mmCIF file of C-alpha atoms in Angstrom:
data_model
loop_
_atom_site.group_PDB
_atom_site.id
_atom_site.type_symbol
_atom_site.label_atom_id
_atom_site.label_comp_id
_atom_site.label_asym_id
_atom_site.label_seq_id
_atom_site.Cartn_x
_atom_site.Cartn_y
_atom_site.Cartn_z
ATOM 1 C CA MET A 278 -26.530 12.478 -8.640
ATOM 2 C CA GLU A 279 -23.670 10.950 -10.660
ATOM 3 C CA ASN A 280 -20.890 9.612 -8.360
ATOM 4 C CA ILE A 281 -17.695 11.192 -9.829
ATOM 5 C CA ALA A 282 -14.242 9.558 -8.501
ATOM 6 C CA LEU A 283 -10.918 11.220 -8.475
ATOM 7 C CA VAL A 284 -8.215 8.798 -7.643
ATOM 8 C CA VAL A 285 -5.068 10.434 -6.457
ATOM 9 C CA GLY A 286 -2.196 8.003 -7.297
ATOM 10 C CA ALA A 287 -4.130 5.858 -9.651
ATOM 11 C CA SER A 288 -0.940 4.072 -10.980
ATOM 12 C CA GLY A 289 0.193 2.388 -7.728
ATOM 13 C CA ILE A 290 -1.134 -0.519 -5.931
ATOM 14 C CA THR A 291 -4.089 0.814 -4.075
ATOM 15 C CA GLY A 292 -4.833 3.417 -6.785
ATOM 16 C CA SER A 293 -5.081 1.019 -9.648
ATOM 17 C CA ASN A 294 -7.019 -1.643 -7.560
ATOM 18 C CA LEU A 295 -9.192 1.241 -6.148
ATOM 19 C CA ALA A 296 -10.203 2.689 -10.038
ATOM 20 C CA GLU A 297 -10.877 -1.109 -11.381
ATOM 21 C CA LYS A 298 -13.249 -1.734 -8.565
ATOM 22 C CA LEU A 299 -14.889 1.756 -9.035
ATOM 23 C CA ILE A 300 -15.359 1.704 -12.612
ATOM 24 C CA SER A 301 -16.871 -2.075 -12.341
ATOM 25 C CA ASN A 302 -19.311 -0.104 -9.867
ATOM 26 C CA GLY A 303 -20.495 2.032 -12.440
ATOM 27 C CA TRP A 304 -18.523 5.075 -11.294
ATOM 28 C CA LYS A 305 -16.935 7.846 -13.646
ATOM 29 C CA THR A 306 -13.542 7.497 -12.584
ATOM 30 C CA TYR A 307 -10.506 9.844 -12.894
ATOM 31 C CA GLY A 308 -7.088 8.680 -12.392
ATOM 32 C CA LEU A 309 -4.545 11.338 -11.258
ATOM 33 C CA ALA A 310 -0.653 10.740 -11.347
ATOM 34 C CA ARG A 311 2.573 12.254 -12.966
ATOM 35 C CA LYS A 312 2.277 9.473 -15.127
ATOM 36 C CA PRO A 313 -1.172 8.308 -15.490
ATOM 37 C CA ASN A 314 -2.425 4.485 -15.490
ATOM 38 C CA THR A 315 -3.597 3.819 -19.251
ATOM 39 C CA ASN A 316 -3.984 0.236 -18.921
ATOM 40 C CA ILE A 317 -7.571 0.408 -17.062
ATOM 41 C CA GLU A 318 -10.271 0.205 -19.329
ATOM 42 C CA ASN A 319 -12.828 3.454 -19.042
ATOM 43 C CA LEU A 320 -10.473 5.147 -16.460
ATOM 44 C CA GLU A 321 -9.848 8.943 -17.399
ATOM 45 C CA PRO A 322 -6.206 9.496 -17.283
ATOM 46 C CA VAL A 323 -4.909 13.038 -15.521
ATOM 47 C CA ALA A 324 -1.525 13.903 -15.537
ATOM 48 C CA ALA A 325 -0.345 16.512 -12.871
ATOM 49 C CA ASP A 326 2.436 16.837 -10.356
ATOM 50 C CA LEU A 327 1.006 17.481 -7.071
ATOM 51 C CA LEU A 328 3.429 19.662 -5.945
ATOM 52 C CA ASP A 329 2.549 22.120 -8.770
ATOM 53 C CA LEU A 330 -0.758 24.452 -8.286
ATOM 54 C CA ASN A 331 -0.700 25.440 -11.882
ATOM 55 C CA SER A 332 -0.248 22.076 -13.199
ATOM 56 C CA LEU A 333 -3.049 20.974 -10.978
ATOM 57 C CA LYS A 334 -5.454 23.770 -11.858
ATOM 58 C CA THR A 335 -4.872 23.028 -15.611
ATOM 59 C CA ALA A 336 -5.519 19.118 -15.360
ATOM 60 C CA LEU A 337 -8.595 19.639 -13.101
ATOM 61 C CA LYS A 338 -9.931 22.659 -15.098
ATOM 62 C CA ASP A 339 -13.018 20.613 -16.364
ATOM 63 C CA ILE A 340 -13.399 17.958 -13.848
ATOM 64 C CA LYS A 341 -15.795 18.179 -10.866
ATOM 65 C CA PRO A 342 -15.484 14.969 -8.512
ATOM 66 C CA THR A 343 -17.793 13.935 -5.808
ATOM 67 C CA HIS A 344 -15.320 11.777 -4.285
ATOM 68 C CA ILE A 345 -11.485 12.139 -3.723
ATOM 69 C CA TYR A 346 -9.367 9.121 -2.974
ATOM 70 C CA ILE A 347 -5.768 9.980 -1.871
ATOM 71 C CA THR A 348 -3.564 7.248 -2.408
ATOM 72 C CA THR A 349 -0.121 8.253 -2.987
ATOM 73 C CA TRP A 350 2.890 9.628 -1.267
ATOM 74 C CA MET A 351 6.325 10.488 -1.829
ATOM 75 C CA ARG A 352 9.434 9.136 -0.232
ATOM 76 C CA ASN A 353 12.175 11.879 0.769
ATOM 77 C CA ASP A 354 15.444 11.601 3.071
ATOM 78 C CA THR A 355 14.093 12.891 6.422
ATOM 79 C CA GLU A 356 11.158 12.834 7.861
ATOM 80 C CA ALA A 357 10.645 16.350 8.335
ATOM 81 C CA GLU A 358 10.951 16.496 4.682
ATOM 82 C CA ASN A 359 8.366 13.842 4.199
ATOM 83 C CA ILE A 360 5.988 15.947 6.112
ATOM 84 C CA ARG A 361 6.658 19.298 4.148
ATOM 85 C CA VAL A 362 6.300 17.224 0.824
ATOM 86 C CA ASN A 363 3.361 14.864 1.584
ATOM 87 C CA GLY A 364 1.147 17.533 3.637
ATOM 88 C CA LEU A 365 1.707 19.813 0.705
ATOM 89 C CA MET A 366 0.490 17.347 -1.844
ATOM 90 C CA VAL A 367 -2.959 16.908 -0.031
ATOM 91 C CA ARG A 368 -3.166 20.600 0.515
ATOM 92 C CA ASN A 369 -2.473 21.537 -2.818
ATOM 93 C CA ILE A 370 -5.081 19.059 -4.318
ATOM 94 C CA LEU A 371 -8.099 20.073 -1.874
ATOM 95 C CA ASP A 372 -7.073 23.723 -2.322
ATOM 96 C CA VAL A 373 -7.586 23.430 -6.362
ATOM 97 C CA LEU A 374 -10.704 21.580 -5.858
ATOM 98 C CA SER A 375 -12.184 23.576 -3.171
ATOM 99 C CA GLU A 376 -13.750 26.423 -5.542
ATOM 100 C CA LYS A 377 -15.644 23.630 -7.409
ATOM 101 C CA LYS A 378 -17.731 23.081 -4.483
ATOM 102 C CA SER A 379 -18.355 19.460 -5.793
ATOM 103 C CA VAL A 380 -16.677 17.565 -3.292
ATOM 104 C CA GLN A 381 -18.665 14.918 -0.685
ATOM 105 C CA HIS A 382 -16.198 13.221 0.552
ATOM 106 C CA VAL A 383 -12.319 12.684 0.842
ATOM 107 C CA ALA A 384 -10.676 9.426 1.832
ATOM 108 C CA LEU A 385 -7.324 9.257 2.828
ATOM 109 C CA VAL A 386 -4.872 6.218 2.793
ATOM 110 C CA THR A 387 -2.142 6.011 5.149
ATOM 111 C CA GLY A 388 -1.127 2.924 7.245
ATOM 112 C CA LEU A 389 0.289 1.382 10.128
ATOM 113 C CA LYS A 390 3.386 3.767 10.475
ATOM 114 C CA HIS A 391 0.658 5.540 12.285
ATOM 115 C CA TYR A 392 0.920 3.534 15.249
ATOM 116 C CA LEU A 393 4.596 2.296 14.906
ATOM 117 C CA GLY A 394 6.457 5.224 13.628
ATOM 118 C CA PRO A 395 7.822 6.546 10.649
ATOM 119 C CA PHE A 396 10.733 5.351 8.778
ATOM 120 C CA GLU A 397 13.500 6.751 10.703
ATOM 121 C CA ALA A 398 12.367 5.459 14.011
ATOM 122 C CA TYR A 399 9.955 2.530 12.613
ATOM 123 C CA ALA A 400 8.956 0.254 15.457
ATOM 124 C CA ALA A 401 12.035 1.491 17.482
ATOM 125 C CA LYS A 402 12.297 1.059 21.131
ATOM 126 C CA GLY A 403 9.995 3.329 22.866
ATOM 127 C CA PHE A 404 7.601 3.591 20.076
ATOM 128 C CA LEU A 405 5.984 -0.154 20.402
ATOM 129 C CA PRO A 406 2.293 0.136 20.534
ATOM 130 C CA GLU A 407 0.054 -2.513 22.367
ATOM 131 C CA THR A 408 -1.197 -5.007 19.406
ATOM 132 C CA PRO A 409 -3.560 -5.625 18.059
ATOM 133 C CA LEU A 410 -3.350 -2.241 16.842
ATOM 134 C CA ARG A 411 -6.599 -0.088 17.389
ATOM 135 C CA GLU A 412 -7.666 2.991 15.850
ATOM 136 C CA GLU A 413 -8.147 4.821 19.478
ATOM 137 C CA HIS A 414 -4.663 4.690 20.036
ATOM 138 C CA PRO A 415 -3.017 8.202 20.492
ATOM 139 C CA ARG A 416 -0.548 9.594 18.024
ATOM 140 C CA LEU A 417 3.183 9.227 18.851
ATOM 141 C CA ASN A 418 4.813 12.212 20.249
ATOM 142 C CA ILE A 419 7.218 11.935 17.028
ATOM 143 C CA GLU A 420 7.184 13.648 13.680
ATOM 144 C CA ASN A 421 5.467 11.543 11.145
ATOM 145 C CA PHE A 422 4.052 12.592 7.704
ATOM 146 C CA TYR A 423 0.758 10.865 8.110
ATOM 147 C CA TYR A 424 -0.369 12.849 10.827
ATOM 148 C CA ALA A 425 0.539 16.005 8.513
ATOM 149 C CA GLN A 426 -1.768 14.584 5.680
ATOM 150 C CA GLU A 427 -4.581 13.798 8.203
ATOM 151 C CA ASP A 428 -4.566 17.296 9.503
ATOM 152 C CA GLU A 429 -4.514 18.855 5.915
ATOM 153 C CA VAL A 430 -7.900 16.379 5.233
ATOM 154 C CA TYR A 431 -9.401 17.847 8.635
ATOM 155 C CA ALA A 432 -8.968 21.261 8.046
ATOM 156 C CA ALA A 433 -10.237 21.347 4.314
ATOM 157 C CA ALA A 434 -13.384 19.323 5.446
ATOM 158 C CA THR A 435 -14.063 21.647 8.121
ATOM 159 C CA ARG A 436 -13.400 24.761 5.582
ATOM 160 C CA ASP A 437 -15.490 23.163 2.761
ATOM 161 C CA GLY A 438 -18.201 21.110 4.561
ATOM 162 C CA TYR A 439 -17.657 17.527 3.365
ATOM 163 C CA SER A 440 -17.083 14.149 5.246
ATOM 164 C CA TRP A 441 -13.898 12.657 5.314
ATOM 165 C CA SER A 442 -12.354 8.883 6.188
ATOM 166 C CA ILE A 443 -8.875 7.800 7.120
ATOM 167 C CA HIS A 444 -7.722 4.396 5.679
ATOM 168 C CA ARG A 445 -4.565 2.501 7.554
ATOM 169 C CA PRO A 446 -3.928 -0.581 5.978
ATOM 170 C CA HIS A 447 -1.081 -2.958 6.820
ATOM 171 C CA THR A 448 0.853 -3.983 4.337
ATOM 172 C CA VAL A 449 -0.605 -3.719 0.770
ATOM 173 C CA ILE A 450 -0.372 -6.925 -1.355
ATOM 174 C CA GLY A 451 -1.533 -6.432 -5.169
ATOM 175 C CA LYS A 452 -0.283 -6.380 -8.533
ATOM 176 C CA THR A 453 1.473 -3.048 -10.073
ATOM 177 C CA VAL A 454 4.807 -2.053 -11.261
ATOM 178 C CA GLY A 455 6.996 0.982 -10.076
ATOM 179 C CA ASN A 456 5.371 0.848 -6.697
ATOM 180 C CA ALA A 457 7.553 2.078 -3.594
ATOM 181 C CA MET A 458 5.728 -0.363 -1.185
ATOM 182 C CA ASN A 459 5.559 -3.819 -2.943
ATOM 183 C CA MET A 460 5.900 -6.860 -0.404
ATOM 184 C CA GLY A 461 3.980 -9.384 -2.860
ATOM 185 C CA THR A 462 6.106 -8.698 -6.014
ATOM 186 C CA THR A 463 9.412 -8.097 -4.165
ATOM 187 C CA LEU A 464 9.235 -11.701 -2.792
ATOM 188 C CA ALA A 465 7.795 -13.131 -6.153
ATOM 189 C CA THR A 466 10.880 -11.609 -7.970
ATOM 190 C CA TYR A 467 13.280 -12.961 -5.068
ATOM 191 C CA ALA A 468 11.855 -16.451 -5.004
ATOM 192 C CA THR A 469 12.476 -16.376 -8.958
ATOM 193 C CA ILE A 470 15.907 -15.265 -8.557
ATOM 194 C CA CYS A 471 16.471 -18.176 -6.025
ATOM 195 C CA LYS A 472 14.640 -20.723 -8.514
ATOM 196 C CA GLU A 473 17.079 -19.445 -11.365
ATOM 197 C CA THR A 474 20.393 -19.407 -9.314
ATOM 198 C CA GLY A 475 19.763 -22.267 -7.179
ATOM 199 C CA ARG A 476 19.792 -20.032 -3.832
ATOM 200 C CA LYS A 477 17.860 -20.717 -0.900
ATOM 201 C CA PHE A 478 14.647 -18.773 -0.085
ATOM 202 C CA THR A 479 15.989 -17.208 3.026
ATOM 203 C CA TRP A 480 13.806 -15.542 5.544
ATOM 204 C CA PRO A 481 15.220 -11.892 5.600
ATOM 205 C CA GLY A 482 13.000 -10.480 8.901
ATOM 206 C CA SER A 483 13.387 -10.803 12.909
ATOM 207 C CA ALA A 484 12.405 -13.736 15.144
ATOM 208 C CA ALA A 485 9.661 -11.874 16.266
ATOM 209 C CA GLN A 486 7.955 -11.470 13.076
ATOM 210 C CA TRP A 487 8.733 -15.145 11.885
ATOM 211 C CA ASN A 488 7.172 -16.666 15.087
ATOM 212 C CA GLY A 489 4.508 -13.989 15.740
ATOM 213 C CA LEU A 490 1.003 -13.390 14.293
ATOM 214 C CA SER A 491 0.621 -10.859 11.517
ATOM 215 C CA ASP A 492 -2.016 -10.045 8.834
ATOM 216 C CA VAL A 493 -1.928 -8.053 5.736
ATOM 217 C CA THR A 494 -4.198 -6.063 3.365
ATOM 218 C CA ASP A 495 -5.377 -7.258 0.135
ATOM 219 C CA ALA A 496 -5.537 -4.084 -2.383
ATOM 220 C CA ARG A 497 -9.020 -5.269 -3.414
ATOM 221 C CA ILE A 498 -10.121 -5.602 0.135
ATOM 222 C CA LEU A 499 -8.768 -2.085 0.606
ATOM 223 C CA ALA A 500 -10.884 -0.756 -2.586
ATOM 224 C CA GLU A 501 -14.094 -2.288 -1.188
ATOM 225 C CA HIS A 502 -13.319 -0.486 2.223
ATOM 226 C CA LEU A 503 -12.722 2.924 0.506
ATOM 227 C CA ILE A 504 -15.846 2.704 -1.334
ATOM 228 C CA TRP A 505 -17.802 1.650 1.675
ATOM 229 C CA ALA A 506 -16.610 4.040 4.092
ATOM 230 C CA SER A 507 -17.266 6.771 1.468
ATOM 231 C CA THR A 508 -20.797 5.872 0.851
ATOM 232 C CA THR A 509 -22.048 4.893 4.032
ATOM 233 C CA GLU A 510 -23.464 7.261 6.461
ATOM 234 C CA ALA A 511 -22.245 5.526 9.679
ATOM 235 C CA ALA A 512 -18.563 5.440 8.560
ATOM 236 C CA LYS A 513 -17.595 9.104 7.563
ATOM 237 C CA ASN A 514 -15.666 11.157 9.699
ATOM 238 C CA GLU A 515 -14.074 8.251 10.886
ATOM 239 C CA ALA A 516 -10.630 6.502 10.981
ATOM 240 C CA PHE A 517 -10.489 2.577 10.205
ATOM 241 C CA ASN A 518 -7.543 -0.160 9.923
ATOM 242 C CA VAL A 519 -8.367 -2.135 7.061
ATOM 243 C CA VAL A 520 -7.181 -5.982 6.690
ATOM 244 C CA ASN A 521 -7.840 -9.033 5.367
ATOM 245 C CA GLY A 522 -9.613 -10.213 8.431
ATOM 246 C CA ASP A 523 -7.476 -13.485 9.046
ATOM 247 C CA VAL A 524 -4.134 -13.825 10.811
ATOM 248 C CA PHE A 525 -1.056 -15.606 9.957
ATOM 249 C CA ARG A 526 2.506 -16.837 10.811
ATOM 250 C CA TRP A 527 5.376 -16.071 8.373
ATOM 251 C CA SER A 528 6.902 -19.407 9.596
ATOM 252 C CA ARG A 529 3.928 -21.295 7.715
ATOM 253 C CA LEU A 530 3.426 -18.788 4.843
ATOM 254 C CA TRP A 531 7.241 -18.567 4.064
ATOM 255 C CA HIS A 532 7.455 -22.400 3.273
ATOM 256 C CA LYS A 533 4.192 -22.178 1.142
ATOM 257 C CA ILE A 534 5.482 -19.360 -0.988
ATOM 258 C CA ALA A 535 8.840 -21.582 -1.296
ATOM 259 C CA ASP A 536 6.696 -24.665 -2.316
ATOM 260 C CA TYR A 537 4.678 -22.414 -5.047
ATOM 261 C CA PHE A 538 8.012 -21.431 -6.565
ATOM 262 C CA GLU A 539 9.723 -24.630 -5.921
ATOM 263 C CA VAL A 540 12.557 -23.549 -4.041
ATOM 264 C CA GLU A 541 14.261 -24.378 -0.772
ATOM 265 C CA ALA A 542 12.994 -22.512 2.259
ATOM 266 C CA ILE A 543 15.270 -21.315 5.268
ATOM 267 C CA GLY A 544 13.559 -19.899 8.088
ATOM 268 C CA PHE A 545 14.838 -17.631 11.166
ATOM 269 C CA GLU A 546 18.231 -18.962 12.318
ATOM 270 C CA GLY A 547 19.378 -16.436 14.968
ATOM 271 C CA GLU A 548 19.850 -13.320 12.896
ATOM 272 C CA ILE A 549 18.435 -10.838 10.236
ATOM 273 C CA HIS A 550 19.454 -11.214 6.747
ATOM 274 C CA PRO A 551 17.916 -7.944 4.787
ATOM 275 C CA LEU A 552 16.579 -8.787 1.565
ATOM 276 C CA GLU A 553 17.785 -5.377 0.446
ATOM 277 C CA LYS A 554 21.505 -6.873 0.826
ATOM 278 C CA GLU A 555 20.471 -10.118 -0.675
ATOM 279 C CA MET A 556 19.279 -8.608 -3.726
ATOM 280 C CA GLU A 557 21.698 -5.757 -4.174
ATOM 281 C CA ASN A 558 23.459 -7.205 -7.087
ATOM 282 C CA ASP A 559 20.785 -8.860 -8.765
ATOM 283 C CA THR A 560 19.851 -6.060 -11.121
ATOM 284 C CA ASP A 561 21.922 -7.654 -14.151
ATOM 285 C CA LEU A 562 20.837 -11.018 -13.143
ATOM 286 C CA TRP A 563 17.118 -9.787 -13.367
ATOM 287 C CA LEU A 564 17.978 -8.259 -16.864
ATOM 288 C CA GLU A 565 19.009 -11.748 -17.907
ATOM 289 C CA ILE A 566 15.932 -13.270 -16.535
ATOM 290 C CA ALA A 567 13.725 -10.957 -18.276
ATOM 291 C CA GLN A 568 15.365 -11.444 -21.775
ATOM 292 C CA LYS A 569 15.377 -15.178 -21.179
ATOM 293 C CA TYR A 570 11.651 -15.479 -20.216
ATOM 294 C CA ARG A 571 10.605 -12.579 -22.404
ATOM 295 C CA LEU A 572 9.131 -10.802 -19.363
ATOM 296 C CA GLN A 573 7.311 -7.685 -19.540
ATOM 297 C CA GLU A 574 9.763 -5.715 -16.858
ATOM 298 C CA ASN A 575 13.351 -6.080 -17.300
ATOM 299 C CA SER A 576 14.200 -3.598 -14.289
ATOM 300 C CA LEU A 577 14.053 -5.078 -11.056
ATOM 301 C CA ASN A 578 14.162 -1.907 -9.300
ATOM 302 C CA ARG A 579 10.384 -1.058 -10.871
ATOM 303 C CA LEU A 580 9.270 -4.767 -9.233
ATOM 304 C CA ALA A 581 11.008 -5.077 -5.881
ATOM 305 C CA SER A 582 11.250 -2.677 -3.183
ATOM 306 C CA ALA A 583 13.312 -4.804 -0.705
ATOM 307 C CA TRP A 584 14.167 -1.901 1.771
ATOM 308 C CA HIS A 585 10.471 -1.778 2.516
ATOM 309 C CA THR A 586 10.061 -5.556 2.743
ATOM 310 C CA ASP A 587 13.056 -5.336 5.221
ATOM 311 C CA LEU A 588 10.921 -2.773 7.416
ATOM 312 C CA ASP A 589 8.117 -4.794 7.482
ATOM 313 C CA LEU A 590 9.662 -8.128 8.381
ATOM 314 C CA GLY A 591 12.336 -6.814 10.598
ATOM 315 C CA ARG A 592 10.045 -5.257 13.261
ATOM 316 C CA PRO A 593 10.782 -6.352 16.777
ATOM 317 C CA ILE A 594 7.150 -7.179 17.491
ATOM 318 C CA GLU A 595 4.333 -9.038 16.062
ATOM 319 C CA VAL A 596 1.969 -6.646 14.432
ATOM 320 C CA MET A 597 -1.568 -7.177 13.707
ATOM 321 C CA THR A 598 -4.755 -4.861 13.686
ATOM 322 C CA ASN A 599 -8.060 -4.894 15.202
ATOM 323 C CA MET A 600 -10.897 -4.492 12.630
ATOM 324 C CA ALA A 601 -13.950 -4.556 15.384
ATOM 325 C CA LYS A 602 -14.896 -0.976 14.421
ATOM 326 C CA SER A 603 -15.376 -1.487 10.776
ATOM 327 C CA ARG A 604 -17.111 -4.587 11.487
ATOM 328 C CA LYS A 605 -19.603 -3.236 13.796
ATOM 329 C CA LEU A 606 -20.378 -0.671 11.260
ATOM 330 C CA GLY A 607 -21.206 -3.144 8.758
ATOM 331 C CA PHE A 608 -18.025 -4.007 6.378
ATOM 332 C CA ASN A 609 -17.894 -7.458 6.368
ATOM 333 C CA VAL A 610 -15.645 -8.137 3.472
ATOM 334 C CA PHE A 611 -13.139 -11.014 4.072
ATOM 335 C CA GLN A 612 -10.148 -12.167 2.191
ATOM 336 C CA ASP A 613 -7.887 -15.299 2.973
ATOM 337 C CA THR A 614 -4.395 -13.975 3.286
ATOM 338 C CA GLU A 615 -2.761 -17.248 1.689
ATOM 339 C CA GLU A 616 -4.887 -16.760 -1.481
ATOM 340 C CA THR A 617 -4.087 -12.977 -1.658
ATOM 341 C CA PHE A 618 -0.264 -14.096 -2.039
ATOM 342 C CA PHE A 619 -1.024 -16.708 -4.628
ATOM 343 C CA GLU A 620 -3.488 -15.278 -6.588
ATOM 344 C CA LEU A 621 -1.122 -12.269 -6.779
ATOM 345 C CA PHE A 622 2.035 -14.827 -7.842
ATOM 346 C CA ASP A 623 -0.801 -16.208 -10.728
ATOM 347 C CA GLN A 624 -1.218 -12.626 -11.851
ATOM 348 C CA LEU A 625 2.269 -11.579 -12.174
ATOM 349 C CA ARG A 626 2.864 -15.079 -14.306
ATOM 350 C CA GLN A 627 0.063 -14.186 -16.342
ATOM 351 C CA GLY A 628 1.187 -10.811 -16.780
ATOM 352 C CA LYS A 629 4.455 -12.171 -17.836
ATOM 353 C CA LEU A 630 6.352 -9.937 -14.723
ATOM 354 C CA ILE A 631 7.629 -13.668 -13.537
ATOM 355 C CA PRO A 632 8.373 -16.664 -15.249
#
């Protein structure tokens, strides 16, 4: 039987990289989004609103996917609203496709907030798990929209008889525009601004993050992991951490990034300097930079997500994940994290997103 993928959120970091990988592997691939990605060759765009059942029914009328990859979410003002909205989005897509009886597997991408807590209580005192993070760590006794999304997948899989997998990446690094959580491009835009203005490339985060060990997830590794889990019998009906496979210290990488952009790095010097505040007045400056260098995107807000980078780099503990579960089941793909960042920066330059 032909593998037919529906990538929900195909315009984001995870979804776009996954779509490209699926297509390169010979899958017929549909990419669903409110504003579909039309830049990927052979990706079939599907325009739909996950909160509108009629929109979904119309858009998916003639599509019978064998594999669904849910890679999107919507940010709201409170965690209660995050739970309502993001749980409903998952429920709607699975309900609409239920009657087709074509689905074999559903893969859901969440993240490390599963262990660290939601945005409102992100890595707050009382919610700090033991690291390295392991999949068997129990759910926190606190509201978390990731749990709501998982529960929707579990319920639909039980109802319709297909397998599932849950994927929990650390910070995802990859090329995209308009993504709500985009550390790699955020740091690239910040460094570009520092280079253009002569400002110092100042570490925005905590002492624990500066000095401790960390890891990240290359979007290409996540794509490989999603396809592996959805097509490997032993990996079905399991939750997995997924990261590059190495660890690093920001105290080294920060200076390496500064060297790449030829700016002066300033490390942790006793207090946090939030990037959101550092960049709050740079919107017009970025417009000038974009015009000067004829860049493809002149909106800083579509490239940088300083608020999310601050959450990650401001954590009061070092954060890294354990990948033993995937390794034992046969997933052995590895990515050097320094190369992840520098290859992204090269891509951003080649795509005229930074000078």
